[in-house]
Coordinates of C-alpha atoms in Angstrom, one line a residue:
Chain D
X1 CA 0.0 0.0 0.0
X2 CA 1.1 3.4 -0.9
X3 CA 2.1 6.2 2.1
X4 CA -0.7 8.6 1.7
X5 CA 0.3 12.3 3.3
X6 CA -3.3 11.4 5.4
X7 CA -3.4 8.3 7.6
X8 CA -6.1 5.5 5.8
X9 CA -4.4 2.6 6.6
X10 CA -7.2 1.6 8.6
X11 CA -10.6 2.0 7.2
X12 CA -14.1 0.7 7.1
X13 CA -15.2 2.9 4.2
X14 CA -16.0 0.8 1.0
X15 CA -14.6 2.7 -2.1
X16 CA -15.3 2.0 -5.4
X17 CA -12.1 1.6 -7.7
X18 CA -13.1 5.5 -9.2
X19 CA -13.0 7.0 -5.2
X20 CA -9.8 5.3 -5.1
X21 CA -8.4 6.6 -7.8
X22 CA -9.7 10.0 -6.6
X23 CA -8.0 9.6 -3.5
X24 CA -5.0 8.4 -5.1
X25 CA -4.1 11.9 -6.6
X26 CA -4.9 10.1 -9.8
X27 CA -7.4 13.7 -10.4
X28 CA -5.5 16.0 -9.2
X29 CA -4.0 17.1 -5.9
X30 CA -7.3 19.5 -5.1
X31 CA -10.0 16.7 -6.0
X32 CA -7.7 14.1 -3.9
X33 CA -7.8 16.7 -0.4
X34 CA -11.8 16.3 -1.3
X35 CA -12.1 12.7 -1.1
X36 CA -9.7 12.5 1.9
X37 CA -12.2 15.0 3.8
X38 CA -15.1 13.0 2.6
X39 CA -13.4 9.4 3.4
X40 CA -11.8 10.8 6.9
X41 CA -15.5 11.9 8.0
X42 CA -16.6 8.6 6.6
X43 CA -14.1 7.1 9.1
X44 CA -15.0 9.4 12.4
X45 CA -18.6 8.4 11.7
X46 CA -18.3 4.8 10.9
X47 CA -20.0 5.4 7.2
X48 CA -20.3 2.0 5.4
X49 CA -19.4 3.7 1.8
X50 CA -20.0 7.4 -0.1
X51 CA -23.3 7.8 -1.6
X52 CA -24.6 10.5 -4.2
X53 CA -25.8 13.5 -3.7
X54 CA -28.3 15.7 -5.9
X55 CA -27.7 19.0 -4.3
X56 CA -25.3 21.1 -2.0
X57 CA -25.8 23.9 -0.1
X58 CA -22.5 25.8 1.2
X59 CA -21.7 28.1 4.1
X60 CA -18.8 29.7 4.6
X61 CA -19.6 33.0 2.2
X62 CA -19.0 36.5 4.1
X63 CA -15.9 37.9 4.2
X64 CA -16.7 38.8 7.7
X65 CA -16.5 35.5 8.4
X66 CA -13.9 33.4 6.0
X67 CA -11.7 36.3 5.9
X68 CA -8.2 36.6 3.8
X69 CA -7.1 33.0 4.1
X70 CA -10.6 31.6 3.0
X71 CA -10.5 33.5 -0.2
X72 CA -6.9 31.9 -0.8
X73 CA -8.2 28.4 0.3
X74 CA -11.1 28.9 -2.3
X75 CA -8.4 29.9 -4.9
X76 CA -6.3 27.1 -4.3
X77 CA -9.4 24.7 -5.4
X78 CA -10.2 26.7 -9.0
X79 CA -10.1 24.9 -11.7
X80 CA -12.5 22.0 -10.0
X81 CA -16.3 21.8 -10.4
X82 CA -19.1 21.0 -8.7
X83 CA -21.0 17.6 -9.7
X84 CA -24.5 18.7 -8.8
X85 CA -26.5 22.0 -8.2
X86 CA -24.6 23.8 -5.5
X87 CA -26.0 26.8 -3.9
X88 CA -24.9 29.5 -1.9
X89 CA -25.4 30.7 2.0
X90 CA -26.1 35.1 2.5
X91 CA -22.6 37.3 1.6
X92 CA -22.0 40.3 3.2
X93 CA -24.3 42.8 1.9
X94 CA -27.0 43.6 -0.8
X95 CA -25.4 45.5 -3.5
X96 CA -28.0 48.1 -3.5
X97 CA -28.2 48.6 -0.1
X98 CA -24.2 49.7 0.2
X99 CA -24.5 53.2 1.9
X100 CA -27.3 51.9 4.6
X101 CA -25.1 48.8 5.4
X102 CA -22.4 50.6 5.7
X103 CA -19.8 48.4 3.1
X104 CA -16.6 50.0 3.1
X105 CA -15.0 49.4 -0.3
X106 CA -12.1 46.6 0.8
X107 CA -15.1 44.4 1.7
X108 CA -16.9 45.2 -1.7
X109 CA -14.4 43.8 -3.2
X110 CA -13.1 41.1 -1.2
X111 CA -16.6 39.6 -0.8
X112 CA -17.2 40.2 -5.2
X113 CA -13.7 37.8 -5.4
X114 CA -15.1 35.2 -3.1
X115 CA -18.2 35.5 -5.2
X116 CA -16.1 34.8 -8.2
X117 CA -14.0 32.0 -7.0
X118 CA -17.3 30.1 -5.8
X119 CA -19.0 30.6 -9.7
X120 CA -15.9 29.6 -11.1
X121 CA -16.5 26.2 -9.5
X122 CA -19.5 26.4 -10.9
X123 CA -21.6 27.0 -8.3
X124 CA -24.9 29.2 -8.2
X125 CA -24.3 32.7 -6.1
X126 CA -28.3 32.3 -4.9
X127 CA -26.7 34.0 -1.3
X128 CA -29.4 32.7 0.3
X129 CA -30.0 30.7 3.2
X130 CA -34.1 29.5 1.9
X131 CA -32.9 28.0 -1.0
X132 CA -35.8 25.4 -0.9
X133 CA -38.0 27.9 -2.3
X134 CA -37.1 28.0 -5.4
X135 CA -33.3 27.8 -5.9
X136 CA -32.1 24.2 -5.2
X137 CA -35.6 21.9 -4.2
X138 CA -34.7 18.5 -2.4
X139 CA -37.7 16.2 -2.8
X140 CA -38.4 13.6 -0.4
X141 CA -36.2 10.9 0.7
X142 CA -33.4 12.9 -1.4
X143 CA -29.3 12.6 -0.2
X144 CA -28.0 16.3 -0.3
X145 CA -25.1 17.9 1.7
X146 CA -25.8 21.1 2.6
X147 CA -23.9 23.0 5.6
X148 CA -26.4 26.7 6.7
X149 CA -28.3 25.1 9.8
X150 CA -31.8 26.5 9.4
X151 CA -32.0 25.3 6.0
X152 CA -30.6 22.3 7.5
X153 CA -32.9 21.5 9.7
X154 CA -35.8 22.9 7.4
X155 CA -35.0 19.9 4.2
X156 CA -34.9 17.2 6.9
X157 CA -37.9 18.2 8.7
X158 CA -40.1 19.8 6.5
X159 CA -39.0 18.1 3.2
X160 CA -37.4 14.6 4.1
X161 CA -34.6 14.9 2.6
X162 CA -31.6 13.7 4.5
X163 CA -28.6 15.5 5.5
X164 CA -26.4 16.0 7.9
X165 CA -24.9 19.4 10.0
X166 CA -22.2 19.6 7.1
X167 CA -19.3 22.1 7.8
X168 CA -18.3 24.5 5.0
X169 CA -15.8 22.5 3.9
X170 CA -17.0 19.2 4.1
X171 CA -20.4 20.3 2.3
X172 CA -17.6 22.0 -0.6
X173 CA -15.9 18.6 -0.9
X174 CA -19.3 17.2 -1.1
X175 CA -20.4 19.3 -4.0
X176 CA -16.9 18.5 -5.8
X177 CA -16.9 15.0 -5.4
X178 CA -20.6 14.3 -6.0
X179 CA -21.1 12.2 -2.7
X180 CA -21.3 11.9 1.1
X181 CA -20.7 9.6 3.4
X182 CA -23.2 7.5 4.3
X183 CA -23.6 8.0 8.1
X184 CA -26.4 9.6 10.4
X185 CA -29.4 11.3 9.3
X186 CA -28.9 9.7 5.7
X187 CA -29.7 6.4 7.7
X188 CA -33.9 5.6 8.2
X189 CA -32.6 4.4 12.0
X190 CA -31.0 7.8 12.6
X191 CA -34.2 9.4 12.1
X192 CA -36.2 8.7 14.4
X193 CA -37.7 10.6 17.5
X194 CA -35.6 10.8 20.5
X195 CA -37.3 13.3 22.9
X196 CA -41.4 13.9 22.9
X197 CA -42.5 16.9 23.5
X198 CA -45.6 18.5 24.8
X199 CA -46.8 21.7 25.4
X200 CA -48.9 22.0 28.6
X201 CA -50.4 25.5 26.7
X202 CA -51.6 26.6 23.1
X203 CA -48.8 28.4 21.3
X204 CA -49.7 31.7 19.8
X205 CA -47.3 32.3 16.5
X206 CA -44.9 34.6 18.5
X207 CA -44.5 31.7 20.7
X208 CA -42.6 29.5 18.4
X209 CA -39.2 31.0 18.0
X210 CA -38.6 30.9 21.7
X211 CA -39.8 27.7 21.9
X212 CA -36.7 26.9 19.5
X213 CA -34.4 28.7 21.6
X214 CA -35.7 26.3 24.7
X215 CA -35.4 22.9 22.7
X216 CA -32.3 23.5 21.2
X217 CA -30.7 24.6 24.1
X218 CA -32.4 22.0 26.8
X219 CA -32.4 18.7 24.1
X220 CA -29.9 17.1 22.0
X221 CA -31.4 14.8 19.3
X222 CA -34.4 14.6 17.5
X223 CA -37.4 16.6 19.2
X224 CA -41.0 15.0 18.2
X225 CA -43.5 17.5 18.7
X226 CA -47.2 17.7 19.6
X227 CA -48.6 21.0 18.6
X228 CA -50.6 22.9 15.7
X229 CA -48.9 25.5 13.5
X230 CA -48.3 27.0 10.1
X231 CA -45.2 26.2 7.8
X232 CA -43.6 30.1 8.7
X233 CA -44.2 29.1 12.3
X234 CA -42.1 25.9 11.8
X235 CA -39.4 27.2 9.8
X236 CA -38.9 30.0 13.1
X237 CA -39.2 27.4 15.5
X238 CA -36.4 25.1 13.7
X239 CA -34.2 27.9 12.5
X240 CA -33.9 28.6 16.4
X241 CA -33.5 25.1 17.7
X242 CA -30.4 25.0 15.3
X243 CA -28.9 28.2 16.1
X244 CA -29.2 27.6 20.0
X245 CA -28.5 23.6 19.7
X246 CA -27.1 21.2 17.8
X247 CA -30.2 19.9 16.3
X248 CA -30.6 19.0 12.4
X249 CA -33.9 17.7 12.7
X250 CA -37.4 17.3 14.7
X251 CA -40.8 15.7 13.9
X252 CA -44.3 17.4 14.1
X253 CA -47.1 15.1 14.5
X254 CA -49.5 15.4 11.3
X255 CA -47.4 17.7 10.2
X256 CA -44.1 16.5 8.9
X257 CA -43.7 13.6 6.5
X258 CA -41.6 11.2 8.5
X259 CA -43.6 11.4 11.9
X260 CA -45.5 8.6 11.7
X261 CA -42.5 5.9 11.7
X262 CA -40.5 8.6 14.1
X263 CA -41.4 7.1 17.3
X264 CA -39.5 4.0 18.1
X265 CA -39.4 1.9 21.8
X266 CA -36.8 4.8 23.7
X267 CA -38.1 7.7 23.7
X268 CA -38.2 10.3 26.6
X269 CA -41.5 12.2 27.5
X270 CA -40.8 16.0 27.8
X271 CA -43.5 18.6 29.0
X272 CA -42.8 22.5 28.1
X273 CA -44.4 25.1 30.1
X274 CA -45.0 28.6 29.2
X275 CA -42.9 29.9 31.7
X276 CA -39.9 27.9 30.2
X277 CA -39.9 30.0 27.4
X278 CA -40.7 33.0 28.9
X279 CA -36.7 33.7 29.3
X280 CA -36.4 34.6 26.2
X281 CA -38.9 37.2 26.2
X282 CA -37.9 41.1 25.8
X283 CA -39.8 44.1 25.8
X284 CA -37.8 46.7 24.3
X285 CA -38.6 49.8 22.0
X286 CA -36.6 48.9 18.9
X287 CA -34.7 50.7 16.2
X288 CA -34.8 48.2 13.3
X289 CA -38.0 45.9 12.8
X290 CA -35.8 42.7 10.8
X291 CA -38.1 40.5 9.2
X292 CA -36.4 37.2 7.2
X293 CA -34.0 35.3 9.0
X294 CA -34.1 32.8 7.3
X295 CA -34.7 34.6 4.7
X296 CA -38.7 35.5 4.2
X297 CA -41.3 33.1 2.6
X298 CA -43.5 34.2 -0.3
X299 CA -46.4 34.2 1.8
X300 CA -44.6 35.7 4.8
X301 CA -43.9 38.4 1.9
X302 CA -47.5 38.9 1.5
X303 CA -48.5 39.0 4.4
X304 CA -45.7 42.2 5.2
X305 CA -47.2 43.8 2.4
X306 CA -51.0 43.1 2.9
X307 CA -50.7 45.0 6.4
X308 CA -48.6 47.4 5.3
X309 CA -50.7 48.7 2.1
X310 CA -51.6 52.0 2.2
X311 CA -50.2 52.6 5.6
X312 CA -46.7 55.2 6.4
X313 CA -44.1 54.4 8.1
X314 CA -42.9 56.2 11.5
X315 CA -39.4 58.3 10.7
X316 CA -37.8 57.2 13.9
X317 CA -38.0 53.4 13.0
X318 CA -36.7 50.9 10.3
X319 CA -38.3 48.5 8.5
X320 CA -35.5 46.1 6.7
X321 CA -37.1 42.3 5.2
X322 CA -34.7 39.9 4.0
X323 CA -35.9 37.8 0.8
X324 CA -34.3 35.3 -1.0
X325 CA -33.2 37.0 -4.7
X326 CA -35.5 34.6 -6.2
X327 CA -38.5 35.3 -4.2
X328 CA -38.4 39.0 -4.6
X329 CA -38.2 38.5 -8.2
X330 CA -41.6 36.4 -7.8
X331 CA -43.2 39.1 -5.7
X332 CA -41.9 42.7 -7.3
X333 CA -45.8 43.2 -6.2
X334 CA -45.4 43.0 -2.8
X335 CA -42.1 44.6 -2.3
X336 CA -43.3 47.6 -4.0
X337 CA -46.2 48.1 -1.4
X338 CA -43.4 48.0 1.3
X339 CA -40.8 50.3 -0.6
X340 CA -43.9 52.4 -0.8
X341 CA -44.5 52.2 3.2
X342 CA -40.9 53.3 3.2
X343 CA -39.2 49.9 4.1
X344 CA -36.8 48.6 2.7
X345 CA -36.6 44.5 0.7
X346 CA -32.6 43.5 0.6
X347 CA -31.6 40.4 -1.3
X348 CA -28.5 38.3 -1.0
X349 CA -27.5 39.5 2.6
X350 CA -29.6 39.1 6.0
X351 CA -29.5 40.8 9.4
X352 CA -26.7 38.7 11.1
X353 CA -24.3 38.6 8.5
X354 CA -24.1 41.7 6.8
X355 CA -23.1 45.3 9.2
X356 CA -26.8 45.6 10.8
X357 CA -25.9 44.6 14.4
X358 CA -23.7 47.0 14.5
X359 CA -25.5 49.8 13.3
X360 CA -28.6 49.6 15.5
X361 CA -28.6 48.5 19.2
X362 CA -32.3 47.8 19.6
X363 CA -33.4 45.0 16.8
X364 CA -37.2 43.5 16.8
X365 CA -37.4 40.3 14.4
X366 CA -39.5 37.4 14.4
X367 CA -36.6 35.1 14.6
X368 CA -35.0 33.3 17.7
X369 CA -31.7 33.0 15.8
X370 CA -31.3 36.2 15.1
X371 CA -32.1 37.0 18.3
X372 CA -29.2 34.3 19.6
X373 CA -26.5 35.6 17.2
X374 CA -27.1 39.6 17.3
X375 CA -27.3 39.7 21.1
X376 CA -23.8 38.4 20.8
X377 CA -20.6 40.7 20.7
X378 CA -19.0 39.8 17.9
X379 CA -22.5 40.6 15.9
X380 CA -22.9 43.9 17.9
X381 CA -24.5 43.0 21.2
X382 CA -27.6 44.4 20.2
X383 CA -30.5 44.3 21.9
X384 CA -33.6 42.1 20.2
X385 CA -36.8 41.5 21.2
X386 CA -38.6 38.5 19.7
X387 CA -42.5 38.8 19.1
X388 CA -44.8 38.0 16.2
X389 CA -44.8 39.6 12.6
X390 CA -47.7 41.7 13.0
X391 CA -47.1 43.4 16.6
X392 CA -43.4 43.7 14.9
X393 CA -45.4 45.9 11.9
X394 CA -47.7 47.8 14.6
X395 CA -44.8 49.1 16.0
X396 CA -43.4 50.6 13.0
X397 CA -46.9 52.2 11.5
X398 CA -47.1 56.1 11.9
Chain Z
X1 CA 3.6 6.8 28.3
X2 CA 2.2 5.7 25.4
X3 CA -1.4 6.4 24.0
X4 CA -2.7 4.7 21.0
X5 CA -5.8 7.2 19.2
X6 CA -6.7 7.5 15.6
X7 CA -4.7 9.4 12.6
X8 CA -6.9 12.1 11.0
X9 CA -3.9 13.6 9.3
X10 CA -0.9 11.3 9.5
X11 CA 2.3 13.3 10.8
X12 CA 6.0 12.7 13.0
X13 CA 6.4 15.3 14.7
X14 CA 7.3 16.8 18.5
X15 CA 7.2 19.4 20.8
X16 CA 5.6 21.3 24.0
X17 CA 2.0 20.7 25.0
X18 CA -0.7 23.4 25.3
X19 CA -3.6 22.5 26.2
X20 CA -7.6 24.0 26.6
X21 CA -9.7 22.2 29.3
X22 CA -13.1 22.7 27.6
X23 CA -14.3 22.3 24.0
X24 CA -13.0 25.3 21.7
X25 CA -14.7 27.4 19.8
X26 CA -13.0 27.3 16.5
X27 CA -14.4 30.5 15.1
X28 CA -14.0 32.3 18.4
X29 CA -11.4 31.7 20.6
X30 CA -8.7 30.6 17.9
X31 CA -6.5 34.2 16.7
X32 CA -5.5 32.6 13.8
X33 CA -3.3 35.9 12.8
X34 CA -1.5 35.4 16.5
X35 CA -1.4 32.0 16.6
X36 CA -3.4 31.4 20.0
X37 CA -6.2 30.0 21.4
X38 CA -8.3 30.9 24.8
X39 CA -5.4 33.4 24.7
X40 CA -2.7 31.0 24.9
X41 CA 0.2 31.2 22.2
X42 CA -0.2 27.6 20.2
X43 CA 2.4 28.5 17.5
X44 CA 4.7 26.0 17.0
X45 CA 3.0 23.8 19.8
X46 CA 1.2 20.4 20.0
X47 CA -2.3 22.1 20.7
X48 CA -4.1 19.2 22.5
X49 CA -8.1 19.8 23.8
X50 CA -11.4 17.5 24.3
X51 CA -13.3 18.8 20.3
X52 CA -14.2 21.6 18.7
X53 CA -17.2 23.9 18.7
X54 CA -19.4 26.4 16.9
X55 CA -20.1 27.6 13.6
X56 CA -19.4 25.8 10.5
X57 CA -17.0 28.3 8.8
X58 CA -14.5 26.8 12.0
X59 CA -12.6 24.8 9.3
X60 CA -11.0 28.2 7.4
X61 CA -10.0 29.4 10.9
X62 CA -7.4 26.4 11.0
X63 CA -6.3 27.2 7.5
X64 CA -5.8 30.6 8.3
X65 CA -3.2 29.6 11.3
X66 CA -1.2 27.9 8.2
X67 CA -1.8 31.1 5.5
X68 CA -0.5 33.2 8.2
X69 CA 2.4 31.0 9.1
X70 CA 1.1 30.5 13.0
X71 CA 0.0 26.9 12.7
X72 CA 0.6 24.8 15.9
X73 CA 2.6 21.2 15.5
X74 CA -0.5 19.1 16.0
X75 CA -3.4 18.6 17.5
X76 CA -4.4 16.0 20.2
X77 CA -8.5 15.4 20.7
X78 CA -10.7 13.5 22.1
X79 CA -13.1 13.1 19.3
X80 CA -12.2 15.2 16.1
X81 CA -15.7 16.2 14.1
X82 CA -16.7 17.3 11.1
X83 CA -15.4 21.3 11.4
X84 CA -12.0 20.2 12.9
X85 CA -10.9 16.8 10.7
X86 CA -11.9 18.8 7.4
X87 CA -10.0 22.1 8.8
X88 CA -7.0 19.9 9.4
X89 CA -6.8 17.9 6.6
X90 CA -6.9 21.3 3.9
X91 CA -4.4 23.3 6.3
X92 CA -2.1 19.9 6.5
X93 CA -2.0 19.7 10.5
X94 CA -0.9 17.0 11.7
X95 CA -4.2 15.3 13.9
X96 CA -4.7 12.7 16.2
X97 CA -7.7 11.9 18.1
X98 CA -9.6 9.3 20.5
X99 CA -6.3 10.3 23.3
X100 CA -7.4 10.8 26.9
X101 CA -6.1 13.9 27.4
X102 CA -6.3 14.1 31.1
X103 CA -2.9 11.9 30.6
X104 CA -1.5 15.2 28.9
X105 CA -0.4 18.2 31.1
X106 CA 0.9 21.6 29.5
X107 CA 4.5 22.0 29.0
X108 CA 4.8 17.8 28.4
X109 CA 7.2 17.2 25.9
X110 CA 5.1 15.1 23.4
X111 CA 6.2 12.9 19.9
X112 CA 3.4 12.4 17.8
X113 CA 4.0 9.5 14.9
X114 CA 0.3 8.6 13.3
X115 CA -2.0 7.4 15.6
X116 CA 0.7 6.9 18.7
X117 CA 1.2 9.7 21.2
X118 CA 4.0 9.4 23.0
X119 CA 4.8 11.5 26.4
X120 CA 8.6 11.9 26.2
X121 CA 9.5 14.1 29.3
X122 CA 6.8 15.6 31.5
X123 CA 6.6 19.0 32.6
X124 CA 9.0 19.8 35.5
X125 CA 6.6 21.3 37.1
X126 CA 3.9 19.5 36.8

């Protein structure tokens, strides 16, 4: 056996003779780092083999976050392409919303050159962390790799597909290669309920975001829920149980289309009361009214605009909605009716990852991550209330 | 002493232990411009701790100690996931995991070779 530079002497991965040769360096040295990622994880998590994927979804996007020495990292790989429809995770800013995000012209440019080195692998620059919308749609019982943990949680919940919490780099080497290994949530045993939960009260919408916050913080494994909602309401509630936890997936009973083989022999009974959640309840008088995060639905679009119609905004607050690029290309409708109110739609960029947190203090949003990552220092420290869309939009009306 | 683990990258290599108690937060506490982590210099070290945590953009952190020429020698984990094994492998660090570490003080002199970590000389002071 050949010395490889990585240790895989030892392994319980099947390969097929085409992975070896991958990993061989037979493809290059940048494909072979790839399949040694893929094939290492393989190893930590006891995959059997490397199965296909139809889709990826990558993090690892803002120059905020990736810096100088991601951009060279992403250099080093040009030249390779993705095998299957990659998408991206939210960049830096909206390109025109520059002067109210304050994007000084070093991070214009840096983030346009991470941009560039993601397309030239051939990969779609959606910057958008709902690409299920309309970007890159996983269909039932579909293998993907994707790495931004609300949409995560949202294609194995809401959808059935199955993927795991992928890192940036492992969902990039994913894309590349085609495949994943075949471990976890790819696995109809991994799936299944570990914790039920109950709620000893009737959740109003407002309700469900800090309900994430609890679960995700309190449970680790998959949450099987008893309790009525919408989709939007879901997608909140899951966003936050990601951001706060380590969770990739939960079950909703007649809701979600894997709960009815979801509960196996071990399971532990959980009841939630309202005061549990009442923690992460704040009154405050914001600046900045955030809506999208993850990025807004169509219908949560709507809705914005149907309550907003005809109505002014007051001059000593914000209204900022974050939309996928696709959905506000859908909906030009709607987002005139809030440009009209005086708020503003921004594509490609969302309130945690572009400047926002540090330009306002006090943030209102309907989201529990937001809430988790803005109230942090390195996002600004601001302070963020978390309440329902439409006492978010009565705040805001003159 | 001798501790068997598990090669994530294969390397032969030694030096001084540093070591973090709790899990580290890759995109967080690591300065990968300085070279330390939870404010410790790790430069040049064999940077031993129980796994990494947080985001998933943790792996470039790594990388960056190795663009910026402030890589430590190895690492030494308990359980190396996802973020950290793919971090390692594109920034070539030299990792090794499945190690008790409570057998591992700071300042041990330590040769790594694969999956065998072996404790040469222990801290004087320890």
């Amino acid at each position: 056996m050949k010395a490889y530079a990585i240790n895989l002497e030892v392994r319980d991965v099947y390969l097929t003779a085409e992975e070896e040769n991958i990993l061989q360096g037979e493809h290059g040295e940048g494909l072979k780092m790839m399949m040694e990622i893929l094939v290492k994880i393989g190893e930590i998590y006891k995959a059997d083999r490397l199965i296909p994927i139809s889709s990826a979804q990558i993090s690892g996007v803002s120059y905020n976050t990736i810096g100088e020495h991601g951009l060279h990292f992403l250099k080093s790989l040009q030249g390779l392409k993705v095998k299957v429809l990659t998408t991206l995770n939210p960049l830096a800013f909206d390109e025109n919303h520059l002067e109210e995000l304050k994007v000084e012209d070093e991070l214009f440019e840096k983030q346009m050159e991470i941009i560039r080195a993601y397309m030239n692998m051939g990969i779609r620059p959606t910057a958008t962390c709902t690409p299920y919308y309309f970007d890159n749609i996983p269909k039932l019982g579909e293998h993907i790799a994707w790495a931004e943990s609300s949409a995560v949680i949202y294609a194995n919940s809401i959808i059935g597909a199955r993927t795991n919490r992928e890192g940036a780099v492992s969902a990039l080497a994913a894309a590349l290669i085609g495949k994943t290994p075949n471990y976890g949530l790819h696995l109809d045993e991994e799936r299944k309920a570990t914790h039920l939960i109950e709620l000893s009260f009737e959740p109003n919408e407002e309700d469900f975001p800090l309900l994430g916050l609890w679960v995700g913080k309190n449970i680790k494994g998959i949450p099987y829920l008893r309790l009525h909602g919408s989709e939007d309401d879901f997608k909140l509630m899951g966003a936050a149980m990601a951001a706060s936890g380590s969770i990739a997936m939960y079950h909703v009973e007649n809701f979600t289309p894997e709960y009815r083989e979801a509960i196996g022999d071990k399971i532990e009974r959980i009841v939630v009361d309202r005061k549990d959640i009442e923690d992460y309840r704040s009154e405050e008088d914001v600046e900045l009214v955030a809506i999208g995060c993850p990025h807004a639905s169509p219908s949560e679009l709507r809705r914005i605009a149907e309550y907003l119609k005809g109505k002014k905004k007051r001059k000593d607050k914000e209204l900022w909605v974050f939309v996928a690029r696709s959905v506000k290309e859908r909906n030009e409708n709607y987002v005139r009716i809030i440009e009209d109110f005086g708020g503003k739609v921004m594509v490609d960029t969302c309130v945690v990852v572009s400047n926002a947190g540090k330009i306002f203090k006090k943030i209102g949003t309907t989201s529990g991550k937001a809430a988790f990552y803005l109230s942090k220092k390195k996002f600004g420290g601001a302070k963020v209330k978390v309440t329902d869309l439409y006492t978010l939009l009565r705040s805001v009306i003159e | 002493m001798i501790l068997k683990g598990r090669s994530i990258v294969y390397g032969d290599v030694e030096g001084y232990a540093v070591k973090c108690e709790h899990p580290v937060v890759i995109l967080g506490d690591i300065d990968e411009r300085e070279g330390t982590a939870c404010g410790k210099p790790i430069y040049g070290k064999i940077f031993v701790f129980p796994r990494g945590a947080g985001s998933t953009v943790g792996s470039y952190t790594l990388y960056g100690l190795r663009f910026y020429g402030k890589a430590p020698l190895a690492l030494i984990l308990e359980e190396a996931e996802t973020i950290v094994a793919a971090g390692a492998i594109i920034s070539k660090i030299p990792t090794v995991d499945k190690i008790d570490i409570s057998k591992i003080r700071e300042g041990d002199y330590i040769r790594i070779r694969g999956d065998t970590v072996e404790i040469i000389s222990e801290h004087p002071h320890s």
